[in-house]
Amino acid sequence: MKLFALLTRAAAMSTLAPPRSRQQLFDAVKELPAGAALASEFALRADGKGSPHRAALTRRFDDAKPTRVVFYRDSAAWCPYCQKLWMMLEEKDINYDVQLVNMRSYGEKPASFTNKVRGGFLPALELDGQMYTESLDIMAMLDDVFSEEEGHRPLLPPRDSAEFGRARELLGLERKLFRAWCDYVFRGGWGSQRGFDGVMNEVDRALGETSGPWFSDFSDGPGLVDLQYVSHVERMAASVAYWKGEALRGGGRWPNVDAWFEAFEARPSYAASRSDWYTHANDIPPQYGDGVDAGTPEQKNVRAGLDGGDAAWRLPLPPLSTSDAPSDVFQPGWLDKEAGAAAEAAYHLLDNFDDVVKFAARGAGQAGGWSFMRPDRARLADPYAKPATGETLTHVDAALRVVAELLLADCATDASCDLGSLDESARADVRESLAYLRDRVGVPRDMSYPAARCLRATLNHVSARLE
């Protein structure tokens, strides 16, 4: 049986060609406008410049100032407390270096970190050689140390002002919202939805009391209060969709919250750190526990869609602006990333291609049992899994180059190239490997949601041709 793939349109080809080499494909990606932009960003990132990104390990906003901060955050960009602190460093233009550390849900923490931070808690921040934990305390400290007098935008109002008193009240409201969310999503008690909706009404009214989209008018941009809210409200939006079939955003129910999210989406700090609902549906349970399904037809439909059952996981992909797939409808705000999404997916697939091939081949290899009987560990994480080797690895390499060819053709489905014949056993191994990779494409760890959407759908498309 021939393995279906592609690059050039089938109508333009008299015979089918094998997929190009990884280097040829990567060169082709970088010739595209979106690929060239990504390559330029990566070059800037090496010097701490350019836009924020999950993979950036150093940030330099002012070369004349020393770098006093080392920021320890989770490797997969799952941690909500890391996200808000990461955004604050970006919003205040503070020079910093990054050390990536696993969360316990998906890997072991290195002794080099646990020897510094008792308990191994994330996030952690080192300022002038002194270690600090507790994200909100760190954020307040940073706002004092990196002050307006030193050229940094303040994120808290003056301590003796009425606005500061209001900020403290709003931080209390955030904790009230967090408790209502936990009660609604993870316990599902009687009246819990009414309680959550009631606190959301309070939050929406508080946002409506200012002239702009933020909780405070004292500064041009989000303040500390906004950052304290956003990482968990993002996860609330994902979880109420997945476990309750409800939309937190859109529909006009909480218009000030909608405007607040839209304002955040225009901030590079949030654009770099925001996730998609599929990623959250998998990163929330090991941190907070499983949600309680509402069990309604709508909730079942939304959950099935987010788990890979809707049109956002299949080629041809519907445009985000007109898609009725739950995966797209319930998480708006990605339209600006759609135009270059296929090229973005191809770039990230090919940039670290050999390691991606080995990672995917775990699907046909030996499981490590990381999450067996451990609800505190991520279902899809398995740091001790062993990839398949030999011919299987070679077949997976070729199949992923086929995926890259499809992505370079902007996810077209009517163009093909030949990978040769595979027997039933080999096809099954490749299908398992493509599915393994598909299920583990994370946002923002690997790419944006529109790019992840392209990659997941293309992996499904190639896998289907192996059946």
CSV table of C-alpha atoms in Angstrom, one decimal:
chain,number,residue,atom,x,y,z
A,1,MET,CA,0.0,0.0,0.0
A,2,LYS,CA,1.3,3.5,-0.9
A,3,LEU,CA,1.6,6.0,1.9
A,4,PHE,CA,-0.2,9.2,0.9
A,5,ALA,CA,1.6,12.5,1.2
A,6,LEU,CA,2.4,15.7,-0.7
A,7,LEU,CA,4.1,18.8,-1.7
A,8,THR,CA,3.3,19.9,-5.2
A,9,ARG,CA,-0.1,19.7,-6.6
A,10,ALA,CA,-1.0,16.3,-8.0
A,11,ALA,CA,-2.4,17.9,-11.1
A,12,ALA,CA,1.1,19.3,-11.8
A,13,MET,CA,2.9,16.0,-11.4
A,14,SER,CA,3.1,13.2,-13.9
A,15,THR,CA,4.7,10.8,-11.3
A,16,LEU,CA,4.8,10.9,-7.5
A,17,ALA,CA,8.0,12.0,-5.9
A,18,PRO,CA,9.3,11.1,-2.5
A,19,PRO,CA,9.3,13.8,0.2
A,20,ARG,CA,12.2,16.1,0.3
A,21,SER,CA,14.9,15.9,2.9
A,22,ARG,CA,14.5,17.7,6.2
A,23,GLN,CA,17.1,20.4,5.2
A,24,GLN,CA,15.4,21.0,1.8
A,25,LEU,CA,12.0,21.3,3.5
A,26,PHE,CA,13.4,23.6,6.2
A,27,ASP,CA,15.0,25.8,3.6
A,28,ALA,CA,11.7,26.0,1.7
A,29,VAL,CA,9.9,27.0,4.9
A,30,LYS,CA,12.3,29.9,5.5
A,31,GLU,CA,11.7,31.1,1.9
A,32,LEU,CA,8.0,31.7,2.8
A,33,PRO,CA,7.2,35.2,4.4
A,34,ALA,CA,6.0,33.6,7.6
A,35,GLY,CA,9.0,31.3,7.8
A,36,ALA,CA,11.4,34.1,7.2
A,37,ALA,CA,9.8,36.1,9.9
A,38,LEU,CA,10.1,33.2,12.3
A,39,ALA,CA,13.8,32.7,11.4
A,40,SER,CA,14.4,36.4,12.0
A,41,GLU,CA,12.7,36.3,15.4
A,42,PHE,CA,14.8,33.3,16.5
A,43,ALA,CA,17.9,35.1,15.6
A,44,LEU,CA,16.8,38.1,17.7
A,45,ARG,CA,15.8,35.8,20.5
A,46,ALA,CA,19.4,34.5,20.9
A,47,ASP,CA,20.4,38.0,22.0
A,48,GLY,CA,17.4,38.5,24.2
A,49,LYS,CA,15.6,40.8,21.7
A,50,GLY,CA,12.5,40.5,19.6
A,51,SER,CA,9.0,39.5,20.8
A,52,PRO,CA,8.5,37.3,23.9
A,53,HIS,CA,8.5,33.5,23.3
A,54,ARG,CA,8.2,30.4,25.3
A,55,ALA,CA,11.7,29.3,24.1
A,56,ALA,CA,13.4,32.6,25.0
A,57,LEU,CA,16.0,32.0,27.7
A,58,THR,CA,17.2,35.5,28.1
A,59,ARG,CA,15.5,38.9,27.7
A,60,ARG,CA,17.3,42.2,27.3
A,61,PHE,CA,15.2,45.3,27.2
A,62,ASP,CA,18.0,47.7,28.1
A,63,ASP,CA,21.6,46.7,27.5
A,64,ALA,CA,22.8,49.5,29.7
A,65,LYS,CA,21.2,47.9,32.8
A,66,PRO,CA,22.4,44.8,34.6
A,67,THR,CA,20.4,41.6,34.5
A,68,ARG,CA,19.5,41.1,38.2
A,69,VAL,CA,16.7,38.5,37.7
A,70,VAL,CA,16.7,34.8,37.1
A,71,PHE,CA,13.2,33.5,36.5
A,72,TYR,CA,12.4,29.8,37.1
A,73,ARG,CA,9.3,28.6,35.3
A,74,ASP,CA,7.8,25.4,34.0
A,75,SER,CA,9.1,23.9,30.8
A,76,ALA,CA,5.7,23.3,29.2
A,77,ALA,CA,4.2,26.7,30.0
A,78,TRP,CA,1.4,25.0,31.9
A,79,CYS,CA,1.7,26.8,35.3
A,80,PRO,CA,-0.8,29.7,35.7
A,81,TYR,CA,1.4,31.3,38.4
A,82,CYS,CA,4.4,31.2,36.1
A,83,GLN,CA,2.4,32.8,33.3
A,84,LYS,CA,1.4,35.9,35.3
A,85,LEU,CA,4.9,36.5,36.6
A,86,TRP,CA,6.3,35.9,33.1
A,87,MET,CA,3.9,38.5,31.8
A,88,MET,CA,4.9,41.0,34.5
A,89,LEU,CA,8.6,40.8,33.6
A,90,GLU,CA,7.6,41.5,30.0
A,91,GLU,CA,5.2,44.3,30.8
A,92,LYS,CA,7.7,46.1,33.0
A,93,ASP,CA,10.7,45.6,30.6
A,94,ILE,CA,12.9,44.0,33.2
A,95,ASN,CA,16.0,42.3,32.0
A,96,TYR,CA,15.9,38.6,33.0
A,97,ASP,CA,17.3,35.1,32.3
A,98,VAL,CA,15.1,32.0,32.3
A,99,GLN,CA,15.7,28.6,33.8
A,100,LEU,CA,13.1,26.0,32.7
A,101,VAL,CA,12.1,23.4,35.3
A,102,ASN,CA,9.6,20.6,35.0
A,103,MET,CA,6.4,20.5,36.9
A,104,ARG,CA,6.0,17.4,39.0
A,105,SER,CA,3.0,16.4,36.8
A,106,TYR,CA,5.2,15.7,33.8
A,107,GLY,CA,8.7,15.2,35.0
A,108,GLU,CA,11.3,15.2,37.7
A,109,LYS,CA,12.7,18.4,39.1
A,110,PRO,CA,16.5,18.6,38.9
A,111,ALA,CA,18.5,18.7,42.2
A,112,SER,CA,20.1,21.9,41.1
A,113,PHE,CA,16.7,23.5,41.5
A,114,THR,CA,15.4,21.7,44.6
A,115,ASN,CA,18.7,22.5,46.4
A,116,LYS,CA,17.9,26.2,45.8
A,117,VAL,CA,14.2,26.1,46.4
A,118,ARG,CA,12.9,24.1,49.3
A,119,GLY,CA,9.9,22.1,48.2
A,120,GLY,CA,10.7,22.8,44.5
A,121,PHE,CA,7.9,25.3,44.1
A,122,LEU,CA,7.2,27.1,40.9
A,123,PRO,CA,7.5,29.9,40.0
A,124,ALA,CA,10.6,31.0,41.7
A,125,LEU,CA,12.7,34.1,41.1
A,126,GLU,CA,16.2,35.0,42.0
A,127,LEU,CA,16.9,38.7,42.5
A,128,ASP,CA,20.4,39.8,43.2
A,129,GLY,CA,21.2,36.2,44.3
A,130,GLN,CA,18.3,35.9,46.7
A,131,MET,CA,15.5,33.4,46.0
A,132,TYR,CA,11.8,34.2,46.3
A,133,THR,CA,8.6,32.1,45.8
A,134,GLU,CA,4.9,33.0,45.9
A,135,SER,CA,4.0,34.7,42.6
A,136,LEU,CA,1.9,37.6,44.0
A,137,ASP,CA,4.5,38.5,46.6
A,138,ILE,CA,7.2,38.4,43.9
A,139,MET,CA,5.1,40.6,41.6
A,140,ALA,CA,4.5,43.3,44.3
A,141,MET,CA,8.3,43.2,45.1
A,142,LEU,CA,9.3,43.6,41.5
A,143,ASP,CA,7.0,46.6,41.1
A,144,ASP,CA,8.7,48.3,44.0
A,145,VAL,CA,12.3,47.4,43.0
A,146,PHE,CA,11.9,48.2,39.3
A,147,SER,CA,10.2,51.5,39.8
A,148,GLU,CA,8.9,54.3,37.6
A,149,GLU,CA,11.9,56.3,38.7
A,150,GLU,CA,14.1,53.7,37.1
A,151,GLY,CA,12.2,53.8,33.8
A,152,HIS,CA,9.8,50.9,34.4
A,153,ARG,CA,6.0,51.2,34.1
A,154,PRO,CA,4.3,50.9,37.5
A,155,LEU,CA,1.7,48.1,37.8
A,156,LEU,CA,0.4,49.0,41.2
A,157,PRO,CA,-0.9,52.5,42.2
A,158,PRO,CA,0.8,54.4,45.1
A,159,ARG,CA,0.3,52.7,48.4
A,160,ASP,CA,-1.4,55.7,50.0
A,161,SER,CA,-3.9,56.1,47.2
A,162,ALA,CA,-7.6,55.2,47.1
A,163,GLU,CA,-6.8,53.3,43.9
A,164,PHE,CA,-4.5,51.0,45.9
A,165,GLY,CA,-7.3,50.2,48.3
A,166,ARG,CA,-9.4,49.3,45.3
A,167,ALA,CA,-6.7,47.1,43.9
A,168,ARG,CA,-6.6,45.2,47.2
A,169,GLU,CA,-10.4,44.7,47.1
A,170,LEU,CA,-10.1,43.4,43.5
A,171,LEU,CA,-7.4,40.9,44.5
A,172,GLY,CA,-9.8,39.7,47.1
A,173,LEU,CA,-12.5,39.4,44.4
A,174,GLU,CA,-10.1,37.3,42.4
A,175,ARG,CA,-9.7,34.8,45.2
A,176,LYS,CA,-13.5,34.7,45.5
A,177,LEU,CA,-13.8,34.0,41.8
A,178,PHE,CA,-11.2,31.2,42.1
A,179,ARG,CA,-13.1,29.5,44.9
A,180,ALA,CA,-16.4,29.7,43.0
A,181,TRP,CA,-14.7,28.3,39.9
A,182,CYS,CA,-13.3,25.3,41.9
A,183,ASP,CA,-16.7,24.7,43.4
A,184,TYR,CA,-18.4,24.8,40.0
A,185,VAL,CA,-16.0,22.9,37.8
A,186,PHE,CA,-14.3,20.4,40.2
A,187,ARG,CA,-17.1,19.7,42.7
A,188,GLY,CA,-20.2,20.5,40.8
A,189,GLY,CA,-22.3,21.1,43.9
A,190,TRP,CA,-25.9,22.3,44.0
A,191,GLY,CA,-26.0,25.9,43.1
A,192,SER,CA,-22.4,26.0,42.1
A,193,GLN,CA,-23.0,27.4,38.6
A,194,ARG,CA,-25.2,30.1,40.1
A,195,GLY,CA,-22.4,31.0,42.5
A,196,PHE,CA,-19.8,31.1,39.8
A,197,ASP,CA,-22.0,33.2,37.4
A,198,GLY,CA,-22.7,35.6,40.3
A,199,VAL,CA,-19.0,36.3,40.9
A,200,MET,CA,-18.4,36.6,37.2
A,201,ASN,CA,-21.1,39.3,37.2
A,202,GLU,CA,-19.2,41.1,40.0
A,203,VAL,CA,-16.0,40.9,38.0
A,204,ASP,CA,-17.7,42.2,34.9
A,205,ARG,CA,-19.1,45.2,36.8
A,206,ALA,CA,-15.7,46.0,38.3
A,207,LEU,CA,-14.2,46.1,34.8
A,208,GLY,CA,-17.0,48.4,33.7
A,209,GLU,CA,-16.1,51.0,36.4
A,210,THR,CA,-13.0,52.1,34.5
A,211,SER,CA,-12.7,54.1,31.3
A,212,GLY,CA,-10.5,51.5,29.6
A,213,PRO,CA,-10.4,47.7,29.4
A,214,TRP,CA,-8.4,47.2,32.5
A,215,PHE,CA,-9.2,47.0,36.2
A,216,SER,CA,-7.5,50.3,36.8
A,217,ASP,CA,-6.9,53.5,34.8
A,218,PHE,CA,-3.7,54.6,36.5
A,219,SER,CA,-1.4,53.0,33.9
A,220,ASP,CA,-1.3,52.5,30.2
A,221,GLY,CA,-1.7,48.8,30.0
A,222,PRO,CA,-2.6,45.9,32.3
A,223,GLY,CA,-1.8,46.4,36.0
A,224,LEU,CA,-0.8,43.8,38.6
A,225,VAL,CA,-4.5,43.1,39.3
A,226,ASP,CA,-5.1,42.3,35.6
A,227,LEU,CA,-2.1,39.9,35.6
A,228,GLN,CA,-3.3,38.2,38.8
A,229,TYR,CA,-6.6,37.5,37.1
A,230,VAL,CA,-5.8,36.6,33.6
A,231,SER,CA,-4.0,33.3,33.9
A,232,HIS,CA,-6.7,31.7,35.9
A,233,VAL,CA,-9.6,33.3,34.0
A,234,GLU,CA,-8.1,31.8,30.8
A,235,ARG,CA,-8.2,28.4,32.5
A,236,MET,CA,-11.8,29.1,33.7
A,237,ALA,CA,-12.9,29.7,30.1
A,238,ALA,CA,-11.3,26.5,28.9
A,239,SER,CA,-12.7,24.4,31.8
A,240,VAL,CA,-16.3,25.6,31.7
A,241,ALA,CA,-16.3,24.9,28.0
A,242,TYR,CA,-14.8,21.4,28.4
A,243,TRP,CA,-16.6,20.2,31.5
A,244,LYS,CA,-19.8,22.3,31.4
A,245,GLY,CA,-20.4,23.1,27.7
A,246,GLU,CA,-20.6,26.8,28.6
A,247,ALA,CA,-19.0,29.8,26.9
A,248,LEU,CA,-17.3,32.2,29.3
A,249,ARG,CA,-16.4,34.5,26.4
A,250,GLY,CA,-18.6,35.8,23.6
A,251,GLY,CA,-22.4,36.1,23.5
A,252,GLY,CA,-22.5,39.4,25.3
A,253,ARG,CA,-23.1,38.0,28.7
A,254,TRP,CA,-20.0,39.5,30.2
A,255,PRO,CA,-19.1,42.3,27.7
A,256,ASN,CA,-16.4,43.9,29.9
A,257,VAL,CA,-14.6,40.6,30.3
A,258,ASP,CA,-14.8,40.1,26.5
A,259,ALA,CA,-13.2,43.5,26.0
A,260,TRP,CA,-10.6,42.8,28.6
A,261,PHE,CA,-9.6,39.6,26.9
A,262,GLU,CA,-9.4,41.4,23.5
A,263,ALA,CA,-7.1,44.0,25.0
A,264,PHE,CA,-4.9,41.3,26.4
A,265,GLU,CA,-4.7,39.5,23.0
A,266,ALA,CA,-3.1,42.7,21.7
A,267,ARG,CA,-0.3,42.5,24.3
A,268,PRO,CA,2.8,40.6,23.2
A,269,SER,CA,3.2,39.3,26.8
A,270,TYR,CA,-0.2,37.5,26.6
A,271,ALA,CA,0.1,36.5,22.9
A,272,ALA,CA,3.3,34.6,23.8
A,273,SER,CA,2.0,32.9,26.9
A,274,ARG,CA,-1.7,32.0,26.2
A,275,SER,CA,-2.7,28.4,25.6
A,276,ASP,CA,-5.5,26.6,23.8
A,277,TRP,CA,-8.4,24.7,25.4
A,278,TYR,CA,-7.1,21.2,24.4
A,279,THR,CA,-3.9,21.9,26.2
A,280,HIS,CA,-5.7,23.2,29.3
A,281,ALA,CA,-8.1,20.2,29.2
A,282,ASN,CA,-5.0,18.1,29.7
A,283,ASP,CA,-2.9,20.3,32.0
A,284,ILE,CA,-5.7,21.2,34.5
A,285,PRO,CA,-6.5,17.7,35.9
A,286,PRO,CA,-3.0,16.9,37.3
A,287,GLN,CA,-2.9,20.4,39.0
A,288,TYR,CA,-6.5,20.7,40.2
A,289,GLY,CA,-8.2,17.3,39.7
A,290,ASP,CA,-10.7,16.3,37.0
A,291,GLY,CA,-13.7,18.5,36.4
A,292,VAL,CA,-17.3,17.2,36.8
A,293,ASP,CA,-19.0,16.8,33.5
A,294,ALA,CA,-22.4,18.5,33.2
A,295,GLY,CA,-23.5,15.6,31.0
A,296,THR,CA,-25.8,17.7,28.8
A,297,PRO,CA,-25.8,17.1,25.0
A,298,GLU,CA,-24.1,20.4,24.5
A,299,GLN,CA,-21.3,19.6,27.0
A,300,LYS,CA,-20.7,16.2,25.5
A,301,ASN,CA,-20.5,17.7,22.0
A,302,VAL,CA,-18.0,20.4,23.1
A,303,ARG,CA,-15.8,17.9,25.0
A,304,ALA,CA,-15.8,15.5,22.1
A,305,GLY,CA,-14.8,18.3,19.8
A,306,LEU,CA,-12.0,19.6,21.9
A,307,ASP,CA,-10.7,16.1,22.3
A,308,GLY,CA,-10.2,15.8,18.6
A,309,GLY,CA,-13.7,15.1,17.2
A,310,ASP,CA,-14.6,18.3,15.4
A,311,ALA,CA,-13.7,19.9,12.1
A,312,ALA,CA,-10.7,21.8,13.7
A,313,TRP,CA,-8.9,18.4,13.7
A,314,ARG,CA,-9.4,17.5,10.0
A,315,LEU,CA,-8.4,18.7,6.6
A,316,PRO,CA,-9.5,20.8,4.9
A,317,LEU,CA,-9.7,23.1,7.9
A,318,PRO,CA,-12.6,25.6,8.0
A,319,PRO,CA,-11.5,29.3,8.3
A,320,LEU,CA,-11.5,30.4,11.9
A,321,SER,CA,-13.8,33.3,11.1
A,322,THR,CA,-16.6,31.0,9.9
A,323,SER,CA,-15.9,27.8,11.7
A,324,ASP,CA,-18.6,26.3,13.8
A,325,ALA,CA,-16.3,23.7,15.4
A,326,PRO,CA,-16.4,23.9,19.2
A,327,SER,CA,-12.6,24.0,19.2
A,328,ASP,CA,-12.7,27.2,17.3
A,329,VAL,CA,-16.0,28.8,18.6
A,330,PHE,CA,-15.2,28.5,22.3
A,331,GLN,CA,-11.7,30.1,22.1
A,332,PRO,CA,-11.8,33.2,19.9
A,333,GLY,CA,-9.0,35.7,19.4
A,334,TRP,CA,-6.6,33.8,17.2
A,335,LEU,CA,-7.4,35.3,13.8
A,336,ASP,CA,-4.2,37.3,13.6
A,337,LYS,CA,-2.2,34.1,13.7
A,338,GLU,CA,-4.1,32.2,11.0
A,339,ALA,CA,-2.5,33.4,7.8
A,340,GLY,CA,1.0,32.0,8.5
A,341,ALA,CA,-0.2,29.1,10.7
A,342,ALA,CA,0.8,26.2,8.3
A,343,ALA,CA,4.3,27.7,7.8
A,344,GLU,CA,4.6,28.2,11.6
A,345,ALA,CA,3.7,24.5,12.2
A,346,ALA,CA,6.2,23.4,9.5
A,347,TYR,CA,8.9,25.6,10.9
A,348,HIS,CA,8.6,24.2,14.4
A,349,LEU,CA,8.3,20.6,13.2
A,350,LEU,CA,11.4,20.9,11.1
A,351,ASP,CA,13.6,23.1,13.4
A,352,ASN,CA,14.1,20.2,15.8
A,353,PHE,CA,13.2,17.4,13.5
A,354,ASP,CA,15.3,14.5,14.6
A,355,ASP,CA,14.1,14.9,18.2
A,356,VAL,CA,10.5,15.2,17.1
A,357,VAL,CA,10.9,12.0,15.1
A,358,LYS,CA,12.2,10.1,18.1
A,359,PHE,CA,9.5,11.6,20.3
A,360,ALA,CA,6.7,10.6,17.9
A,361,ALA,CA,8.2,7.1,17.6
A,362,ARG,CA,7.4,6.6,21.3
A,363,GLY,CA,3.9,5.8,20.1
A,364,ALA,CA,5.3,2.6,18.6
A,365,GLY,CA,7.8,2.0,21.3
A,366,GLN,CA,7.7,1.1,25.0
A,367,ALA,CA,5.6,3.1,27.5
A,368,GLY,CA,7.3,4.2,30.6
A,369,GLY,CA,4.2,4.1,32.9
A,370,TRP,CA,4.7,7.7,34.2
A,371,SER,CA,1.0,8.3,35.0
A,372,PHE,CA,-0.2,4.8,35.8
A,373,MET,CA,-2.3,5.0,38.9
A,374,ARG,CA,-1.1,8.6,39.5
A,375,PRO,CA,-3.9,11.2,39.0
A,376,ASP,CA,-1.4,13.9,40.0
A,377,ARG,CA,0.6,13.1,36.8
A,378,ALA,CA,-0.4,14.3,33.4
A,379,ARG,CA,-2.1,11.6,31.4
A,380,LEU,CA,-0.1,12.3,28.2
A,381,ALA,CA,3.3,12.7,29.9
A,382,ASP,CA,5.8,9.9,29.9
A,383,PRO,CA,9.4,11.0,30.3
A,384,TYR,CA,10.6,7.4,30.6
A,385,ALA,CA,9.0,6.1,27.4
A,386,LYS,CA,11.3,4.4,24.9
A,387,PRO,CA,10.9,5.2,21.2
A,388,ALA,CA,10.8,2.6,18.5
A,389,THR,CA,14.0,2.2,16.5
A,390,GLY,CA,15.3,0.7,13.3
A,391,GLU,CA,13.0,0.7,10.3
A,392,THR,CA,10.1,2.1,12.3
A,393,LEU,CA,12.1,5.2,13.1
A,394,THR,CA,12.9,5.5,9.4
A,395,HIS,CA,9.2,5.2,8.4
A,396,VAL,CA,8.2,7.8,11.0
A,397,ASP,CA,10.9,10.2,9.7
A,398,ALA,CA,9.5,9.8,6.2
A,399,ALA,CA,5.9,10.2,7.3
A,400,LEU,CA,6.7,13.5,9.2
A,401,ARG,CA,8.4,14.8,6.1
A,402,VAL,CA,5.2,14.1,4.3
A,403,VAL,CA,3.4,16.1,7.0
A,404,ALA,CA,5.8,18.9,6.4
A,405,GLU,CA,5.2,18.8,2.6
A,406,LEU,CA,1.5,19.1,3.3
A,407,LEU,CA,2.0,22.1,5.6
A,408,LEU,CA,4.2,23.7,2.9
A,409,ALA,CA,1.3,23.3,0.5
A,410,ASP,CA,-0.8,25.2,3.1
A,411,CYS,CA,-2.6,22.1,4.2
A,412,ALA,CA,-3.8,21.2,0.7
A,413,THR,CA,-5.3,17.8,0.3
A,414,ASP,CA,-5.0,17.3,-3.5
A,415,ALA,CA,-1.2,17.0,-3.8
A,416,SER,CA,0.8,13.9,-3.3
A,417,CYS,CA,4.2,12.3,-3.1
A,418,ASP,CA,5.4,8.7,-2.8
A,419,LEU,CA,6.9,7.0,0.3
A,420,GLY,CA,7.0,3.5,-1.0
A,421,SER,CA,5.3,0.4,0.2
A,422,LEU,CA,4.7,-0.5,3.8
A,423,ASP,CA,3.2,-3.7,5.2
A,424,GLU,CA,0.3,-3.6,7.6
A,425,SER,CA,2.5,-3.8,10.7
A,426,ALA,CA,4.6,-0.9,9.5
A,427,ARG,CA,1.6,1.2,8.7
A,428,ALA,CA,0.2,0.5,12.2
A,429,ASP,CA,3.4,1.6,13.8
A,430,VAL,CA,3.5,4.9,11.9
A,431,ARG,CA,-0.2,5.6,12.7
A,432,GLU,CA,0.5,5.1,16.4
A,433,SER,CA,3.5,7.4,16.2
A,434,LEU,CA,1.6,10.2,14.4
A,435,ALA,CA,-1.3,9.9,16.9
A,436,TYR,CA,1.2,10.1,19.8
A,437,LEU,CA,2.7,13.3,18.4
A,438,ARG,CA,-0.7,14.8,17.5
A,439,ASP,CA,-2.1,14.3,21.1
A,440,ARG,CA,1.0,16.0,22.6
A,441,VAL,CA,1.2,19.2,20.5
A,442,GLY,CA,1.0,21.9,23.2
A,443,VAL,CA,0.2,25.6,23.1
A,444,PRO,CA,2.2,27.7,23.6
A,445,ARG,CA,5.0,25.3,24.3
A,446,ASP,CA,5.2,24.2,20.7
A,447,MET,CA,3.4,26.8,18.7
A,448,SER,CA,0.2,29.0,18.5
A,449,TYR,CA,-3.3,27.5,18.4
A,450,PRO,CA,-3.8,28.1,14.6
A,451,ALA,CA,-0.4,26.4,13.9
A,452,ALA,CA,-1.2,23.5,16.3
A,453,ARG,CA,-4.6,23.2,14.6
A,454,CYS,CA,-2.8,22.8,11.2
A,455,LEU,CA,-0.3,20.3,12.5
A,456,ARG,CA,-2.9,18.1,14.3
A,457,ALA,CA,-5.2,18.0,11.3
A,458,THR,CA,-2.4,17.2,8.9
A,459,LEU,CA,-1.1,14.4,11.2
A,460,ASN,CA,-4.7,13.0,11.2
A,461,HIS,CA,-4.8,13.3,7.4
A,462,VAL,CA,-1.6,11.4,6.7
A,463,SER,CA,-2.6,8.8,9.3
A,464,ALA,CA,-5.9,8.2,7.7
A,465,ARG,CA,-4.2,7.4,4.4
A,466,LEU,CA,-2.4,4.6,6.1
A,467,GLU,CA,-5.5,2.7,7.1
